[in-house]
Coordinates of C-alpha atoms in Angstrom, one line a residue:
M14 CA -22.6 -17.4 11.6
G15 CA -20.9 -13.7 11.3
I16 CA -17.8 -13.5 9.3
Q17 CA -15.5 -13.3 11.3
Q18 CA -17.0 -17.3 12.6
A19 CA -16.8 -18.0 8.9
L20 CA -13.3 -16.8 8.1
Q21 CA -11.8 -18.4 11.0
N22 CA -13.4 -21.7 10.2
V23 CA -12.1 -21.3 6.2
L24 CA -8.4 -20.5 8.1
T25 CA -8.5 -23.8 10.6
N26 CA -10.0 -26.0 7.9
P27 CA -7.1 -29.0 7.1
T28 CA -8.5 -29.1 4.0
Y29 CA -7.9 -25.4 2.6
L30 CA -5.0 -25.2 4.9
A31 CA -3.9 -28.8 2.5
V32 CA -4.8 -27.5 -0.7
W33 CA -3.4 -24.0 0.2
A34 CA 0.2 -25.2 0.8
V35 CA -0.2 -27.1 -2.6
V36 CA -1.0 -24.2 -4.5
V37 CA 1.6 -21.9 -3.1
A38 CA 4.0 -24.4 -3.7
L39 CA 3.1 -24.5 -7.1
S40 CA 3.3 -20.9 -7.7
L41 CA 6.8 -20.7 -6.3
G42 CA 8.1 -23.6 -8.3
V43 CA 6.5 -21.9 -11.6
L44 CA 7.9 -18.9 -10.9
V45 CA 11.9 -19.9 -9.7
W46 CA 11.3 -21.7 -12.9
D47 CA 10.5 -18.8 -15.2
L48 CA 12.9 -16.8 -13.3
R49 CA 15.6 -19.5 -14.1
T50 CA 15.5 -20.0 -17.9
N51 CA 13.0 -17.1 -19.1
N52 CA 13.6 -14.0 -17.0
A53 CA 17.7 -14.9 -15.3
E54 CA 18.6 -10.8 -16.6
L55 CA 15.9 -8.9 -13.8
K56 CA 17.9 -7.2 -11.1
S57 CA 18.3 -10.0 -7.5
L58 CA 16.4 -7.1 -5.8
M59 CA 13.5 -8.0 -7.7
K60 CA 13.5 -11.8 -7.9
F61 CA 13.8 -11.4 -4.2
V62 CA 10.3 -8.8 -4.1
W63 CA 8.9 -11.9 -6.5
G64 CA 9.8 -14.2 -4.2
F65 CA 7.8 -12.6 -1.2
T66 CA 4.9 -11.8 -3.2
V67 CA 4.6 -15.4 -4.4
L68 CA 5.3 -16.9 -1.0
Y69 CA 2.8 -14.9 0.7
S70 CA -0.2 -14.2 -1.4
G71 CA 0.3 -17.3 -3.8
P72 CA -1.3 -17.7 -6.9
L73 CA -2.3 -13.9 -6.3
G74 CA 1.2 -12.4 -6.4
L75 CA 2.2 -15.6 -9.7
L76 CA -0.3 -13.4 -11.5
G77 CA 0.9 -10.7 -10.3
Y78 CA 5.1 -11.5 -12.0
W79 CA 3.4 -12.6 -15.2
Y80 CA 1.2 -9.4 -15.9
S81 CA 4.0 -7.0 -14.5
G82 CA 7.5 -8.5 -14.0
R83 CA 8.7 -10.4 -16.6
T84 CA 11.1 -9.6 -20.0
Q85 CA 7.9 -10.8 -22.0
I86 CA 4.9 -8.2 -21.8
D87 CA 4.4 -6.8 -24.5
H88 CA 4.4 -2.9 -23.1
D89 CA 4.0 -1.2 -19.9
S90 CA 1.4 0.2 -17.9
L91 CA 0.1 2.2 -15.1
W92 CA -1.3 -0.6 -13.9
R93 CA 1.7 -2.8 -14.1
K94 CA 4.1 -1.0 -12.8
G95 CA 1.7 -0.2 -10.3
F96 CA 1.8 -4.0 -9.2
R97 CA 5.6 -3.7 -9.5
S98 CA 5.6 -0.4 -7.1
V99 CA 2.9 -2.6 -4.6
S100 CA 5.1 -5.7 -4.7
H101 CA 8.3 -3.8 -4.1
C102 CA 7.0 -2.0 -0.9
Y103 CA 4.9 -5.6 -0.4
S104 CA 7.9 -7.7 0.6
G105 CA 9.9 -5.6 2.7
C106 CA 6.6 -4.7 5.0
G107 CA 5.0 -8.0 5.0
T108 CA 9.2 -9.4 6.4
G109 CA 8.7 -7.1 9.0
E110 CA 5.2 -7.8 9.9
V111 CA 5.7 -11.2 10.1
L112 CA 8.5 -10.7 12.4
G113 CA 7.1 -7.8 14.3
V114 CA 4.0 -10.3 14.4
S115 CA 6.0 -12.9 16.1
I116 CA 8.3 -10.7 18.6
A117 CA 4.6 -9.7 20.1
V118 CA 3.3 -12.1 20.7
G119 CA 5.8 -15.3 21.3
L120 CA 8.2 -12.9 22.6
F121 CA 7.1 -10.0 24.7
A122 CA 3.1 -11.4 25.2
F123 CA 2.1 -8.1 23.9
K124 CA -2.1 -6.9 24.4
T125 CA -3.7 -5.8 21.3
T126 CA -2.0 -2.2 21.9
G127 CA 1.2 -3.3 22.0
V128 CA 1.4 -6.1 18.7
V129 CA 0.1 -3.3 16.6
V130 CA 2.2 -0.5 17.4
L131 CA 5.5 -3.4 17.3
T132 CA 4.2 -4.5 13.9
F133 CA 3.6 -1.3 12.0
A134 CA 7.0 0.0 13.8
L135 CA 8.8 -3.4 11.9
A136 CA 6.5 -3.2 8.8
Y137 CA 7.1 0.2 8.3
F138 CA 10.8 0.3 8.6
F139 CA 12.1 -3.1 6.5
G140 CA 9.3 -1.0 3.8
Y141 CA 11.4 1.6 4.3
L142 CA 14.9 -0.3 3.7
M143 CA 13.7 -1.6 0.7
T144 CA 13.4 2.1 -0.6
V145 CA 16.2 3.2 0.9
G146 CA 18.6 0.9 0.1
P147 CA 18.4 0.3 -3.6
L148 CA 19.0 4.5 -3.6
L149 CA 21.5 4.2 -2.2
Q150 CA 23.4 1.6 -4.2
E151 CA 22.4 3.9 -7.3
G152 CA 24.6 6.7 -5.4
V153 CA 22.1 8.4 -4.1
G154 CA 23.2 10.7 -0.6
L155 CA 22.2 9.7 2.1
R156 CA 19.6 12.7 3.3
E157 CA 18.5 12.5 0.0
A158 CA 17.6 8.6 -0.5
L159 CA 16.2 9.2 3.2
W160 CA 13.8 11.7 2.2
D161 CA 12.5 10.2 -1.0
A162 CA 12.0 6.7 0.8
F163 CA 9.7 8.5 3.0
Y164 CA 8.4 11.1 1.1
S165 CA 7.1 8.0 -1.9
E166 CA 6.9 5.0 0.5
T167 CA 4.6 6.6 3.8
A168 CA 1.6 6.2 2.9
S169 CA 1.6 3.3 0.8
I170 CA 2.9 1.0 4.2
T171 CA 0.5 3.2 5.9
V172 CA -2.5 2.1 4.1
M173 CA -1.4 -1.6 3.6
E174 CA -0.8 -2.2 7.4
I175 CA -3.5 -0.7 8.6
V176 CA -5.6 -3.2 7.2
A177 CA -3.7 -6.0 7.7
I178 CA -2.9 -5.8 10.6
S179 CA -6.2 -4.8 11.6
T180 CA -7.8 -7.7 10.0
D181 CA -5.2 -10.2 11.9
V182 CA -6.1 -9.3 14.8
W183 CA -9.5 -9.1 13.7
L184 CA -9.1 -12.6 13.1
A185 CA -6.7 -14.2 15.0
G186 CA -7.7 -12.9 18.7
E187 CA -6.2 -13.9 21.3
A188 CA -4.7 -16.5 18.8
G189 CA -0.6 -17.0 19.8
L190 CA 2.5 -19.0 18.0
G191 CA 1.1 -22.4 18.4
D192 CA -2.6 -21.7 16.9
V193 CA -2.8 -22.2 13.4
L194 CA -4.9 -19.0 13.5
F195 CA -1.8 -16.6 14.5
W196 CA -0.2 -17.9 11.2
T197 CA -3.1 -18.3 8.6
S198 CA -4.8 -14.8 9.8
L199 CA -1.7 -13.0 9.6
V200 CA -1.1 -15.0 5.6
F201 CA -4.7 -13.7 4.6
S202 CA -4.5 -10.6 6.7
L203 CA -0.7 -9.5 4.3
T204 CA -3.0 -10.3 0.8
L205 CA -5.4 -7.8 2.0
G206 CA -3.1 -5.3 2.6
L207 CA -1.8 -5.4 -1.0
L208 CA -4.7 -5.5 -2.6
A209 CA -5.6 -2.5 -0.6
A210 CA -2.3 -0.6 -0.8
Y211 CA -2.7 -1.3 -5.0
P212 CA -4.5 1.7 -5.6
V213 CA -2.5 4.0 -3.7
N214 CA 0.5 3.2 -5.6
L215 CA -1.4 4.1 -9.0
L216 CA -2.6 7.2 -7.3
L217 CA 1.2 8.3 -6.1
I218 CA 2.8 7.1 -9.7
R219 CA -0.3 8.9 -11.9
Y220 CA 0.2 12.4 -10.0
G221 CA 4.2 12.1 -10.2
V222 CA 4.7 11.1 -6.4
K223 CA 6.3 7.7 -7.5
G224 CA 8.2 7.0 -10.8
G225 CA 7.5 3.4 -10.2
D226 CA 9.8 0.5 -10.8
D227 CA 11.6 0.1 -14.7
E228 CA 9.9 -1.6 -17.5
P229 CA 11.6 -5.2 -17.0
R230 CA 12.0 -5.3 -20.5
G231 CA 15.1 -3.3 -20.3
D232 CA 16.7 -5.0 -17.0
G233 CA 18.8 -6.8 -19.5
N234 CA 19.9 -3.1 -21.2
R235 CA 20.8 -1.5 -17.9
D236 CA 22.3 -1.0 -14.8
G237 CA 19.6 0.0 -12.8
G238 CA 16.9 3.0 -11.7
V239 CA 14.2 4.2 -12.6
T240 CA 13.4 5.8 -16.0
T241 CA 11.2 8.6 -14.8
P242 CA 13.6 11.5 -13.7
T243 CA 13.7 13.4 -10.4
S244 CA 12.3 16.7 -9.1
R245 CA 15.4 18.5 -10.3
E246 CA 14.5 17.3 -13.9
T247 CA 11.1 16.8 -14.0
S248 CA 9.6 20.2 -15.7
E249 CA 6.7 20.4 -13.2
P250 CA 8.9 21.4 -10.1
S251 CA 5.7 21.2 -8.1
L252 CA 5.8 17.7 -8.2
R253 CA 8.8 15.7 -6.2
V254 CA 9.5 12.5 -8.4
S255 CA 11.1 9.8 -6.1
H256 CA 14.0 7.6 -7.5
R257 CA 12.2 4.4 -6.9
A258 CA 8.8 2.5 -7.1

């Protein structure tokens, strides 16, 4: 039995699916409880980000939140900034990917090429929107916000979606909206995309392309924004630093 068939067997196994559903539900319950009781001061956007990250990746998303997203973390680090950053991208791209695959297969009955193109386009759009929107809210001009988002997010989104979409197409095959494999392959592929894009975000932050999301411990004392200066303010003019994650 090959890897593809083995994964398909797992992803269509009723016992596995039932256990996974319970684990995701419990993970979401813990997240909601902690956000309400211990981290209510987090910005609403990041609550949205963590909610979708846990919805798509279950306990992995919850561990990422516990490690990097709570106000109770004892110190910030590149690794924590990287996970907050990739989760920010993941929440938007994941939504776009779910919509893209569903529309391409269910509405238009596209073949593989059409599925890939439409899914990537919507994933990129939603991931891009998740960066442009907050920039505009912070008072950044439209032109600068559009460029900053393009400059800082394209590499992360591209790697995430290449891995996620190719995995989904490989596993789901000809499965349709009414097939369990269609949905389980999609969820599985999303998590692989998250893992693939994490080191990309670490590198982008390390080399000044992205600033990294604000440290959550400061959310109760700041109105928003990020801690890293923009390219006009940095002492290294050769590096353009995005306003956002």
